[in-house]
């Protein structure tokens, strides 16, 4: 709480001033802390506490931490290319964050192996049913089986692509950073390893786009028929509330999938650029174009994190 320069120092007291004390209070330039001021203080305290709790939940996951670092990395890159006072320091920070993100992925290969081994990345597309006729039921069953197989295949492709991505990226990092003074041939080999890792990453992106498209175009499952058949005696209001809740959940799920699709679209051109064999010597895209796409994707990824950490 502050006052204007012409005002005398404030004496904060916690008691309520009565009519008899009003004159004395004014002469001593005392100001009473009203309940409204206290409530405003505690409201700000609670808000800051909620922000800190949410931030703690975000950095508690390696994936979310990487998104924060990625946003910092590409924001600093743009700053370093503006020709400002601390451009060189910003460029050094960009490189440090970039290599730190490489190091953070050194432990991720077993996660891809686990997903490949246990089909952990299989997505359940689901299938809606709006009719009870036998023909429609048979068609829906066939469609459900097809979607289950497709989800399993796409999940395995995703896992297999990351199974290749991580070790090739680790090999590139080792050639670049672990060797004390890499020769020209070793440097070139590192760039080829990096290209192969980005080819695997490109396969992952394309597969994830297909998976997202199927998820968005497949009708969401509905419990309306089950409610009609099994809960005829239930209160209509309760049924409507359940349907409204289900609709909100499905809408939220679709929105999150749309965000993932947008991220993959922003990834496409940079991934293809880095997957070319001569990406370092004869770049397909300008560095400003590549980093613009990556910076935009980083911003979208932060938005996705805000949806995931509620």
PDB file of C-alpha atoms in Angstrom:
ATOM      1  CA  UNK A   1       0.000   0.000   0.000  1.00  0.00           C
ATOM      2  CA  UNK A   2       1.472   3.396  -0.915  1.00  0.00           C
ATOM      3  CA  UNK A   3       0.623   7.085  -0.684  1.00  0.00           C
ATOM      4  CA  UNK A   4       1.294  10.172  -2.773  1.00  0.00           C
ATOM      5  CA  UNK A   5       4.518  12.172  -2.011  1.00  0.00           C
ATOM      6  CA  UNK A   6       2.530  14.952  -0.348  1.00  0.00           C
ATOM      7  CA  UNK A   7       0.785  12.580   2.047  1.00  0.00           C
ATOM      8  CA  UNK A   8       2.184  11.955   5.547  1.00  0.00           C
ATOM      9  CA  UNK A   9       3.399   8.471   6.517  1.00  0.00           C
ATOM     10  CA  UNK A  10       0.572   6.038   7.110  1.00  0.00           C
ATOM     11  CA  UNK A  11      -0.016   4.411  10.457  1.00  0.00           C
ATOM     12  CA  UNK A  12      -1.732   1.074   9.949  1.00  0.00           C
ATOM     13  CA  UNK A  13      -3.999   0.010  12.786  1.00  0.00           C
ATOM     14  CA  UNK A  14      -6.324  -2.913  13.029  1.00  0.00           C
ATOM     15  CA  UNK A  15      -9.075  -1.521  15.271  1.00  0.00           C
ATOM     16  CA  UNK A  16     -12.294   0.071  14.069  1.00  0.00           C
ATOM     17  CA  UNK A  17     -12.509   3.820  14.768  1.00  0.00           C
ATOM     18  CA  UNK A  18     -15.591   4.946  16.642  1.00  0.00           C
ATOM     19  CA  UNK A  19     -17.229   8.358  16.353  1.00  0.00           C
ATOM     20  CA  UNK A  20     -15.539   9.510  19.587  1.00  0.00           C
ATOM     21  CA  UNK A  21     -12.147   8.524  18.275  1.00  0.00           C
ATOM     22  CA  UNK A  22     -12.573  10.041  14.839  1.00  0.00           C
ATOM     23  CA  UNK A  23     -11.067  13.438  15.670  1.00  0.00           C
ATOM     24  CA  UNK A  24      -8.083  11.929  17.501  1.00  0.00           C
ATOM     25  CA  UNK A  25      -7.504   9.498  14.685  1.00  0.00           C
ATOM     26  CA  UNK A  26      -7.470  12.219  12.056  1.00  0.00           C
ATOM     27  CA  UNK A  27      -5.089  14.374  14.101  1.00  0.00           C
ATOM     28  CA  UNK A  28      -2.653  11.465  14.359  1.00  0.00           C
ATOM     29  CA  UNK A  29      -2.998  10.836  10.612  1.00  0.00           C
ATOM     30  CA  UNK A  30      -4.031   7.237  11.259  1.00  0.00           C
ATOM     31  CA  UNK A  31      -5.656   5.169   8.543  1.00  0.00           C
ATOM     32  CA  UNK A  32      -7.729   2.163   9.387  1.00  0.00           C
ATOM     33  CA  UNK A  33      -7.227  -1.037   7.442  1.00  0.00           C
ATOM     34  CA  UNK A  34     -10.718  -1.853   6.284  1.00  0.00           C
ATOM     35  CA  UNK A  35     -11.884  -5.439   5.745  1.00  0.00           C
ATOM     36  CA  UNK A  36     -12.009  -4.721   2.013  1.00  0.00           C
ATOM     37  CA  UNK A  37      -8.254  -4.020   1.975  1.00  0.00           C
ATOM     38  CA  UNK A  38      -7.556  -7.222   3.878  1.00  0.00           C
ATOM     39  CA  UNK A  39      -9.706  -9.275   1.538  1.00  0.00           C
ATOM     40  CA  UNK A  40      -7.909  -7.761  -1.445  1.00  0.00           C
ATOM     41  CA  UNK A  41      -4.558  -8.706   0.062  1.00  0.00           C
ATOM     42  CA  UNK A  42      -5.615 -12.297   0.714  1.00  0.00           C
ATOM     43  CA  UNK A  43      -7.125 -12.533  -2.770  1.00  0.00           C
ATOM     44  CA  UNK A  44      -3.775 -11.588  -4.295  1.00  0.00           C
ATOM     45  CA  UNK A  45      -1.993 -14.007  -1.973  1.00  0.00           C
ATOM     46  CA  UNK A  46      -4.275 -16.854  -3.043  1.00  0.00           C
ATOM     47  CA  UNK A  47      -3.866 -15.964  -6.714  1.00  0.00           C
ATOM     48  CA  UNK A  48      -0.074 -15.994  -6.483  1.00  0.00           C
ATOM     49  CA  UNK A  49      -0.253 -19.277  -4.576  1.00  0.00           C
ATOM     50  CA  UNK A  50      -2.373 -20.874  -7.309  1.00  0.00           C
ATOM     51  CA  UNK A  51       0.016 -19.633 -10.000  1.00  0.00           C
ATOM     52  CA  UNK A  52       3.003 -21.099  -8.150  1.00  0.00           C
ATOM     53  CA  UNK A  53       1.182 -24.404  -7.615  1.00  0.00           C
ATOM     54  CA  UNK A  54       0.355 -24.615 -11.311  1.00  0.00           C
ATOM     55  CA  UNK A  55       3.942 -23.807 -12.274  1.00  0.00           C
ATOM     56  CA  UNK A  56       5.182 -26.522  -9.922  1.00  0.00           C
ATOM     57  CA  UNK A  57       2.864 -29.048 -11.566  1.00  0.00           C
ATOM     58  CA  UNK A  58       4.145 -27.978 -14.983  1.00  0.00           C
ATOM     59  CA  UNK A  59       7.853 -28.339 -14.216  1.00  0.00           C
ATOM     60  CA  UNK A  60       7.151 -31.600 -12.397  1.00  0.00           C
ATOM     61  CA  UNK A  61       6.992 -33.386 -15.767  1.00  0.00           C
ATOM     62  CA  UNK A  62       9.984 -33.600 -18.090  1.00  0.00           C
ATOM     63  CA  UNK A  63       7.763 -33.090 -21.150  1.00  0.00           C
ATOM     64  CA  UNK A  64       6.400 -29.825 -19.788  1.00  0.00           C
ATOM     65  CA  UNK A  65       9.862 -28.633 -18.754  1.00  0.00           C
ATOM     66  CA  UNK A  66      11.103 -29.290 -22.268  1.00  0.00           C
ATOM     67  CA  UNK A  67       8.303 -27.138 -23.689  1.00  0.00           C
ATOM     68  CA  UNK A  68       9.323 -24.268 -21.421  1.00  0.00           C
ATOM     69  CA  UNK A  69      12.967 -24.634 -22.439  1.00  0.00           C
ATOM     70  CA  UNK A  70      11.996 -24.863 -26.101  1.00  0.00           C
ATOM     71  CA  UNK A  71      10.064 -21.603 -25.883  1.00  0.00           C
ATOM     72  CA  UNK A  72      13.033 -19.959 -24.177  1.00  0.00           C
ATOM     73  CA  UNK A  73      15.415 -21.372 -26.779  1.00  0.00           C
ATOM     74  CA  UNK A  74      13.647 -19.998 -29.847  1.00  0.00           C
ATOM     75  CA  UNK A  75      12.671 -16.719 -28.191  1.00  0.00           C
ATOM     76  CA  UNK A  76      16.328 -16.126 -27.348  1.00  0.00           C
ATOM     77  CA  UNK A  77      17.281 -17.019 -30.935  1.00  0.00           C
ATOM     78  CA  UNK A  78      15.054 -14.242 -32.272  1.00  0.00           C
ATOM     79  CA  UNK A  79      16.521 -11.797 -29.779  1.00  0.00           C
ATOM     80  CA  UNK A  80      20.062 -12.754 -30.786  1.00  0.00           C
ATOM     81  CA  UNK A  81      19.301 -11.898 -34.428  1.00  0.00           C
ATOM     82  CA  UNK A  82      17.896  -8.433 -33.760  1.00  0.00           C
ATOM     83  CA  UNK A  83      21.326  -6.815 -33.560  1.00  0.00           C
ATOM     84  CA  UNK A  84      20.740  -5.516 -30.049  1.00  0.00           C
ATOM     85  CA  UNK A  85      23.234  -4.893 -27.267  1.00  0.00           C
ATOM     86  CA  UNK A  86      23.424  -8.409 -25.814  1.00  0.00           C
ATOM     87  CA  UNK A  87      22.955 -10.362 -29.047  1.00  0.00           C
ATOM     88  CA  UNK A  88      26.084 -12.485 -28.609  1.00  0.00           C
ATOM     89  CA  UNK A  89      25.157 -13.390 -25.041  1.00  0.00           C
ATOM     90  CA  UNK A  90      21.694 -14.370 -26.277  1.00  0.00           C
ATOM     91  CA  UNK A  91      23.242 -16.540 -29.004  1.00  0.00           C
ATOM     92  CA  UNK A  92      25.376 -18.296 -26.390  1.00  0.00           C
ATOM     93  CA  UNK A  93      22.300 -18.879 -24.230  1.00  0.00           C
ATOM     94  CA  UNK A  94      20.447 -20.282 -27.244  1.00  0.00           C
ATOM     95  CA  UNK A  95      23.225 -22.836 -27.808  1.00  0.00           C
ATOM     96  CA  UNK A  96      23.338 -23.762 -24.126  1.00  0.00           C
ATOM     97  CA  UNK A  97      19.586 -24.376 -23.965  1.00  0.00           C
ATOM     98  CA  UNK A  98      19.689 -26.315 -27.239  1.00  0.00           C
ATOM     99  CA  UNK A  99      22.359 -28.706 -25.959  1.00  0.00           C
ATOM    100  CA  UNK A 100      20.634 -28.973 -22.576  1.00  0.00           C
ATOM    101  CA  UNK A 101      17.521 -30.226 -24.355  1.00  0.00           C
ATOM    102  CA  UNK A 102      19.666 -32.813 -26.166  1.00  0.00           C
ATOM    103  CA  UNK A 103      21.000 -34.019 -22.810  1.00  0.00           C
ATOM    104  CA  UNK A 104      17.502 -34.194 -21.304  1.00  0.00           C
ATOM    105  CA  UNK A 105      16.508 -36.686 -24.024  1.00  0.00           C
ATOM    106  CA  UNK A 106      19.364 -39.085 -23.312  1.00  0.00           C
ATOM    107  CA  UNK A 107      17.113 -41.043 -20.941  1.00  0.00           C
ATOM    108  CA  UNK A 108      14.046 -41.221 -23.213  1.00  0.00           C
ATOM    109  CA  UNK A 109      14.891 -44.222 -25.410  1.00  0.00           C
ATOM    110  CA  UNK A 110      13.478 -46.823 -22.951  1.00  0.00           C
ATOM    111  CA  UNK A 111      10.113 -45.010 -23.044  1.00  0.00           C
ATOM    112  CA  UNK A 112       9.870 -45.702 -26.783  1.00  0.00           C
ATOM    113  CA  UNK A 113      10.900 -49.317 -26.188  1.00  0.00           C
ATOM    114  CA  UNK A 114       8.198 -49.683 -23.526  1.00  0.00           C
ATOM    115  CA  UNK A 115       5.573 -48.207 -25.868  1.00  0.00           C
ATOM    116  CA  UNK A 116       6.633 -50.580 -28.642  1.00  0.00           C
ATOM    117  CA  UNK A 117       6.673 -53.554 -26.283  1.00  0.00           C
ATOM    118  CA  UNK A 118       3.344 -52.919 -24.523  1.00  0.00           C
ATOM    119  CA  UNK A 119       1.402 -50.976 -27.190  1.00  0.00           C
ATOM    120  CA  UNK A 120       1.257 -48.058 -24.762  1.00  0.00           C
ATOM    121  CA  UNK A 121       0.729 -45.456 -27.496  1.00  0.00           C
ATOM    122  CA  UNK A 122      -2.332 -47.170 -28.948  1.00  0.00           C
ATOM    123  CA  UNK A 123      -5.285 -44.802 -29.097  1.00  0.00           C
ATOM    124  CA  UNK A 124      -8.912 -45.877 -28.677  1.00  0.00           C
ATOM    125  CA  UNK A 125     -10.844 -44.001 -31.356  1.00  0.00           C
ATOM    126  CA  UNK A 126     -14.239 -45.264 -30.153  1.00  0.00           C
ATOM    127  CA  UNK A 127     -17.368 -45.509 -32.277  1.00  0.00           C
ATOM    128  CA  UNK A 128     -20.856 -44.104 -31.826  1.00  0.00           C
ATOM    129  CA  UNK A 129     -24.044 -46.090 -32.181  1.00  0.00           C
ATOM    130  CA  UNK A 130     -27.315 -44.398 -33.008  1.00  0.00           C
ATOM    131  CA  UNK A 131     -29.501 -47.345 -34.004  1.00  0.00           C
ATOM    132  CA  UNK A 132     -30.450 -50.716 -32.595  1.00  0.00           C
ATOM    133  CA  UNK A 133     -31.060 -52.531 -35.899  1.00  0.00           C
ATOM    134  CA  UNK A 134     -29.079 -55.706 -36.518  1.00  0.00           C
ATOM    135  CA  UNK A 135     -27.551 -54.452 -39.776  1.00  0.00           C
ATOM    136  CA  UNK A 136     -26.366 -51.245 -38.208  1.00  0.00           C
ATOM    137  CA  UNK A 137     -25.038 -53.113 -35.193  1.00  0.00           C
ATOM    138  CA  UNK A 138     -23.004 -55.405 -37.463  1.00  0.00           C
ATOM    139  CA  UNK A 139     -21.640 -52.415 -39.372  1.00  0.00           C
ATOM    140  CA  UNK A 140     -20.758 -50.641 -36.147  1.00  0.00           C
ATOM    141  CA  UNK A 141     -19.006 -53.736 -34.809  1.00  0.00           C
ATOM    142  CA  UNK A 142     -16.955 -54.068 -37.996  1.00  0.00           C
ATOM    143  CA  UNK A 143     -16.111 -50.387 -37.887  1.00  0.00           C
ATOM    144  CA  UNK A 144     -15.076 -50.644 -34.243  1.00  0.00           C
ATOM    145  CA  UNK A 145     -12.783 -53.607 -34.972  1.00  0.00           C
ATOM    146  CA  UNK A 146     -11.198 -51.719 -37.866  1.00  0.00           C
ATOM    147  CA  UNK A 147     -10.612 -48.638 -35.704  1.00  0.00           C
ATOM    148  CA  UNK A 148      -9.092 -50.777 -32.951  1.00  0.00           C
ATOM    149  CA  UNK A 149      -6.648 -52.375 -35.398  1.00  0.00           C
ATOM    150  CA  UNK A 150      -5.847 -49.011 -36.966  1.00  0.00           C
ATOM    151  CA  UNK A 151      -5.215 -47.453 -33.558  1.00  0.00           C
ATOM    152  CA  UNK A 152      -2.865 -50.311 -32.652  1.00  0.00           C
ATOM    153  CA  UNK A 153      -0.952 -50.036 -35.950  1.00  0.00           C
ATOM    154  CA  UNK A 154      -0.570 -46.268 -35.701  1.00  0.00           C
ATOM    155  CA  UNK A 155       0.547 -46.549 -32.078  1.00  0.00           C
ATOM    156  CA  UNK A 156       3.233 -49.067 -33.033  1.00  0.00           C
ATOM    157  CA  UNK A 157       4.483 -46.846 -35.861  1.00  0.00           C
ATOM    158  CA  UNK A 158       4.731 -43.943 -33.428  1.00  0.00           C
ATOM    159  CA  UNK A 159       6.702 -46.059 -30.965  1.00  0.00           C
ATOM    160  CA  UNK A 160       8.952 -47.545 -33.669  1.00  0.00           C
ATOM    161  CA  UNK A 161       9.791 -44.111 -35.059  1.00  0.00           C
ATOM    162  CA  UNK A 162      10.885 -42.884 -31.626  1.00  0.00           C
ATOM    163  CA  UNK A 163      12.733 -46.162 -31.095  1.00  0.00           C
ATOM    164  CA  UNK A 164      14.896 -45.135 -34.068  1.00  0.00           C
ATOM    165  CA  UNK A 165      14.885 -41.408 -33.324  1.00  0.00           C
ATOM    166  CA  UNK A 166      16.470 -41.444 -29.880  1.00  0.00           C
ATOM    167  CA  UNK A 167      19.608 -43.553 -30.528  1.00  0.00           C
ATOM    168  CA  UNK A 168      20.416 -41.756 -33.793  1.00  0.00           C
ATOM    169  CA  UNK A 169      20.054 -38.398 -32.072  1.00  0.00           C
ATOM    170  CA  UNK A 170      22.233 -39.645 -29.205  1.00  0.00           C
ATOM    171  CA  UNK A 171      24.855 -40.733 -31.745  1.00  0.00           C
ATOM    172  CA  UNK A 172      24.790 -37.284 -33.366  1.00  0.00           C
ATOM    173  CA  UNK A 173      25.153 -35.605 -29.985  1.00  0.00           C
ATOM    174  CA  UNK A 174      28.072 -37.857 -29.102  1.00  0.00           C
ATOM    175  CA  UNK A 175      29.880 -36.992 -32.340  1.00  0.00           C
ATOM    176  CA  UNK A 176      29.268 -33.297 -31.855  1.00  0.00           C
ATOM    177  CA  UNK A 177      29.958 -32.868 -28.146  1.00  0.00           C
ATOM    178  CA  UNK A 178      31.608 -35.916 -26.601  1.00  0.00           C
ATOM    179  CA  UNK A 179      34.586 -36.199 -28.951  1.00  0.00           C
ATOM    180  CA  UNK A 180      37.262 -33.696 -27.867  1.00  0.00           C
ATOM    181  CA  UNK A 181      38.122 -32.410 -31.359  1.00  0.00           C
ATOM    182  CA  UNK A 182      35.960 -34.090 -33.997  1.00  0.00           C
ATOM    183  CA  UNK A 183      37.483 -34.291 -37.444  1.00  0.00           C
ATOM    184  CA  UNK A 184      35.666 -33.147 -40.557  1.00  0.00           C
ATOM    185  CA  UNK A 185      34.592 -36.721 -41.258  1.00  0.00           C
ATOM    186  CA  UNK A 186      33.299 -37.201 -37.726  1.00  0.00           C
ATOM    187  CA  UNK A 187      31.448 -33.887 -37.926  1.00  0.00           C
ATOM    188  CA  UNK A 188      29.878 -34.951 -41.198  1.00  0.00           C
ATOM    189  CA  UNK A 189      28.862 -38.300 -39.682  1.00  0.00           C
ATOM    190  CA  UNK A 190      27.168 -36.467 -36.808  1.00  0.00           C
ATOM    191  CA  UNK A 191      25.155 -34.423 -39.290  1.00  0.00           C
ATOM    192  CA  UNK A 192      24.073 -37.615 -41.061  1.00  0.00           C
ATOM    193  CA  UNK A 193      23.012 -39.190 -37.764  1.00  0.00           C
ATOM    194  CA  UNK A 194      21.000 -36.052 -37.070  1.00  0.00           C
ATOM    195  CA  UNK A 195      19.334 -36.289 -40.490  1.00  0.00           C
ATOM    196  CA  UNK A 196      18.345 -39.910 -39.831  1.00  0.00           C
ATOM    197  CA  UNK A 197      16.906 -38.999 -36.443  1.00  0.00           C
ATOM    198  CA  UNK A 198      14.813 -36.268 -38.068  1.00  0.00           C
ATOM    199  CA  UNK A 199      13.570 -38.733 -40.692  1.00  0.00           C
ATOM    200  CA  UNK A 200      12.283 -40.909 -37.874  1.00  0.00           C
ATOM    201  CA  UNK A 201      10.790 -37.810 -36.287  1.00  0.00           C
ATOM    202  CA  UNK A 202       9.104 -36.920 -39.592  1.00  0.00           C
ATOM    203  CA  UNK A 203       7.520 -40.389 -39.685  1.00  0.00           C
ATOM    204  CA  UNK A 204       6.245 -39.784 -36.154  1.00  0.00           C
ATOM    205  CA  UNK A 205       4.750 -36.412 -37.139  1.00  0.00           C
ATOM    206  CA  UNK A 206       2.983 -37.779 -40.221  1.00  0.00           C
ATOM    207  CA  UNK A 207       1.637 -40.757 -38.268  1.00  0.00           C
ATOM    208  CA  UNK A 208       0.424 -38.505 -35.489  1.00  0.00           C
ATOM    209  CA  UNK A 209      -1.362 -36.328 -38.064  1.00  0.00           C
ATOM    210  CA  UNK A 210      -3.144 -39.411 -39.437  1.00  0.00           C
ATOM    211  CA  UNK A 211      -4.024 -40.501 -35.922  1.00  0.00           C
ATOM    212  CA  UNK A 212      -5.367 -37.050 -35.091  1.00  0.00           C
ATOM    213  CA  UNK A 213      -7.397 -36.884 -38.298  1.00  0.00           C
ATOM    214  CA  UNK A 214      -9.041 -40.241 -37.578  1.00  0.00           C
ATOM    215  CA  UNK A 215      -9.756 -39.188 -33.996  1.00  0.00           C
ATOM    216  CA  UNK A 216     -11.371 -35.929 -35.131  1.00  0.00           C
ATOM    217  CA  UNK A 217     -13.463 -37.475 -37.910  1.00  0.00           C
ATOM    218  CA  UNK A 218     -14.672 -40.511 -35.956  1.00  0.00           C
ATOM    219  CA  UNK A 219     -18.036 -39.875 -34.253  1.00  0.00           C
ATOM    220  CA  UNK A 220     -17.747 -39.735 -30.508  1.00  0.00           C
ATOM    221  CA  UNK A 221     -19.358 -42.596 -28.525  1.00  0.00           C
ATOM    222  CA  UNK A 222     -22.790 -41.829 -27.129  1.00  0.00           C
ATOM    223  CA  UNK A 223     -24.543 -43.299 -24.107  1.00  0.00           C
ATOM    224  CA  UNK A 224     -27.934 -41.970 -25.159  1.00  0.00           C
ATOM    225  CA  UNK A 225     -29.325 -45.342 -26.240  1.00  0.00           C
ATOM    226  CA  UNK A 226     -28.162 -47.064 -23.074  1.00  0.00           C
ATOM    227  CA  UNK A 227     -29.828 -44.387 -20.999  1.00  0.00           C
ATOM    228  CA  UNK A 228     -33.102 -44.859 -22.877  1.00  0.00           C
ATOM    229  CA  UNK A 229     -33.067 -48.648 -22.550  1.00  0.00           C
ATOM    230  CA  UNK A 230     -31.774 -49.077 -19.028  1.00  0.00           C
ATOM    231  CA  UNK A 231     -32.724 -45.915 -17.171  1.00  0.00           C
ATOM    232  CA  UNK A 232     -36.310 -45.209 -18.227  1.00  0.00           C
ATOM    233  CA  UNK A 233     -37.283 -44.538 -14.637  1.00  0.00           C
ATOM    234  CA  UNK A 234     -34.460 -42.084 -13.967  1.00  0.00           C
ATOM    235  CA  UNK A 235     -35.047 -38.406 -13.630  1.00  0.00           C
ATOM    236  CA  UNK A 236     -34.899 -36.633 -17.010  1.00  0.00           C
ATOM    237  CA  UNK A 237     -32.901 -33.780 -15.532  1.00  0.00           C
ATOM    238  CA  UNK A 238     -30.197 -36.182 -14.330  1.00  0.00           C
ATOM    239  CA  UNK A 239     -29.958 -37.695 -17.805  1.00  0.00           C
ATOM    240  CA  UNK A 240     -29.646 -34.266 -19.383  1.00  0.00           C
ATOM    241  CA  UNK A 241     -26.932 -33.314 -16.910  1.00  0.00           C
ATOM    242  CA  UNK A 242     -24.991 -36.469 -17.767  1.00  0.00           C
ATOM    243  CA  UNK A 243     -25.348 -35.800 -21.479  1.00  0.00           C
ATOM    244  CA  UNK A 244     -24.213 -32.198 -21.018  1.00  0.00           C
ATOM    245  CA  UNK A 245     -21.175 -33.330 -19.023  1.00  0.00           C
ATOM    246  CA  UNK A 246     -20.315 -35.950 -21.644  1.00  0.00           C
ATOM    247  CA  UNK A 247     -20.639 -33.345 -24.400  1.00  0.00           C
ATOM    248  CA  UNK A 248     -18.264 -30.991 -22.560  1.00  0.00           C
ATOM    249  CA  UNK A 249     -15.725 -33.783 -22.049  1.00  0.00           C
ATOM    250  CA  UNK A 250     -15.878 -34.736 -25.714  1.00  0.00           C
ATOM    251  CA  UNK A 251     -15.543 -31.107 -26.779  1.00  0.00           C
ATOM    252  CA  UNK A 252     -12.491 -30.675 -24.544  1.00  0.00           C
ATOM    253  CA  UNK A 253     -10.941 -33.851 -25.945  1.00  0.00           C
ATOM    254  CA  UNK A 254     -11.494 -32.697 -29.529  1.00  0.00           C
ATOM    255  CA  UNK A 255     -10.013 -29.277 -28.784  1.00  0.00           C
ATOM    256  CA  UNK A 256      -6.872 -30.836 -27.316  1.00  0.00           C
ATOM    257  CA  UNK A 257      -6.556 -33.039 -30.399  1.00  0.00           C
ATOM    258  CA  UNK A 258      -6.878 -29.980 -32.636  1.00  0.00           C
ATOM    259  CA  UNK A 259      -4.036 -28.316 -30.730  1.00  0.00           C
ATOM    260  CA  UNK A 260      -1.855 -31.397 -31.283  1.00  0.00           C
ATOM    261  CA  UNK A 261      -2.699 -31.296 -34.997  1.00  0.00           C
ATOM    262  CA  UNK A 262      -1.660 -27.644 -35.183  1.00  0.00           C
ATOM    263  CA  UNK A 263       1.664 -28.428 -33.511  1.00  0.00           C
ATOM    264  CA  UNK A 264       2.333 -31.241 -35.970  1.00  0.00           C
ATOM    265  CA  UNK A 265       1.561 -28.987 -38.939  1.00  0.00           C
ATOM    266  CA  UNK A 266       4.035 -26.395 -37.630  1.00  0.00           C
ATOM    267  CA  UNK A 267       6.623 -29.172 -37.171  1.00  0.00           C
ATOM    268  CA  UNK A 268       6.328 -30.502 -40.734  1.00  0.00           C
ATOM    269  CA  UNK A 269       8.556 -28.135 -42.714  1.00  0.00           C
ATOM    270  CA  UNK A 270      11.386 -27.924 -40.130  1.00  0.00           C
ATOM    271  CA  UNK A 271      11.388 -31.717 -39.743  1.00  0.00           C
ATOM    272  CA  UNK A 272      11.628 -32.217 -43.499  1.00  0.00           C
ATOM    273  CA  UNK A 273      14.345 -29.558 -43.713  1.00  0.00           C
ATOM    274  CA  UNK A 274      16.488 -31.275 -41.054  1.00  0.00           C
ATOM    275  CA  UNK A 275      15.865 -34.742 -42.514  1.00  0.00           C
ATOM    276  CA  UNK A 276      17.651 -33.904 -45.786  1.00  0.00           C
ATOM    277  CA  UNK A 277      21.141 -35.352 -46.133  1.00  0.00           C
ATOM    278  CA  UNK A 278      22.720 -31.939 -46.834  1.00  0.00           C
ATOM    279  CA  UNK A 279      20.592 -29.895 -44.450  1.00  0.00           C
ATOM    280  CA  UNK A 280      23.684 -28.276 -42.955  1.00  0.00           C
ATOM    281  CA  UNK A 281      25.596 -27.530 -46.189  1.00  0.00           C
ATOM    282  CA  UNK A 282      22.755 -26.804 -48.597  1.00  0.00           C
ATOM    283  CA  UNK A 283      19.801 -25.827 -46.401  1.00  0.00           C
ATOM    284  CA  UNK A 284      16.364 -26.139 -47.939  1.00  0.00           C
ATOM    285  CA  UNK A 285      14.883 -23.404 -45.724  1.00  0.00           C
ATOM    286  CA  UNK A 286      16.399 -20.248 -44.303  1.00  0.00           C
ATOM    287  CA  UNK A 287      17.211 -20.348 -40.614  1.00  0.00           C
ATOM    288  CA  UNK A 288      14.722 -17.540 -39.962  1.00  0.00           C
ATOM    289  CA  UNK A 289      11.937 -19.600 -41.542  1.00  0.00           C
ATOM    290  CA  UNK A 290      12.836 -22.738 -39.598  1.00  0.00           C
ATOM    291  CA  UNK A 291      13.063 -20.906 -36.298  1.00  0.00           C
ATOM    292  CA  UNK A 292       9.827 -19.025 -36.940  1.00  0.00           C
ATOM    293  CA  UNK A 293       7.940 -22.313 -37.309  1.00  0.00           C
ATOM    294  CA  UNK A 294       9.662 -23.750 -34.240  1.00  0.00           C
ATOM    295  CA  UNK A 295       8.934 -20.647 -32.167  1.00  0.00           C
ATOM    296  CA  UNK A 296       5.248 -20.696 -33.163  1.00  0.00           C
ATOM    297  CA  UNK A 297       5.056 -24.395 -32.293  1.00  0.00           C
ATOM    298  CA  UNK A 298       6.652 -23.682 -28.916  1.00  0.00           C
ATOM    299  CA  UNK A 299       3.988 -21.086 -28.133  1.00  0.00           C
ATOM    300  CA  UNK A 300       1.240 -23.543 -29.098  1.00  0.00           C
ATOM    301  CA  UNK A 301       2.882 -26.229 -26.952  1.00  0.00           C
ATOM    302  CA  UNK A 302       2.705 -23.905 -23.943  1.00  0.00           C
ATOM    303  CA  UNK A 303      -0.995 -23.466 -24.606  1.00  0.00           C
ATOM    304  CA  UNK A 304      -1.349 -27.253 -24.759  1.00  0.00           C
ATOM    305  CA  UNK A 305       0.415 -27.503 -21.410  1.00  0.00           C
ATOM    306  CA  UNK A 306      -2.065 -25.028 -19.919  1.00  0.00           C
ATOM    307  CA  UNK A 307      -4.877 -27.342 -21.060  1.00  0.00           C
ATOM    308  CA  UNK A 308      -3.192 -30.416 -19.595  1.00  0.00           C
ATOM    309  CA  UNK A 309      -2.368 -28.828 -16.227  1.00  0.00           C
ATOM    310  CA  UNK A 310      -5.676 -27.569 -14.876  1.00  0.00           C
TER     311      UNK A 310
END
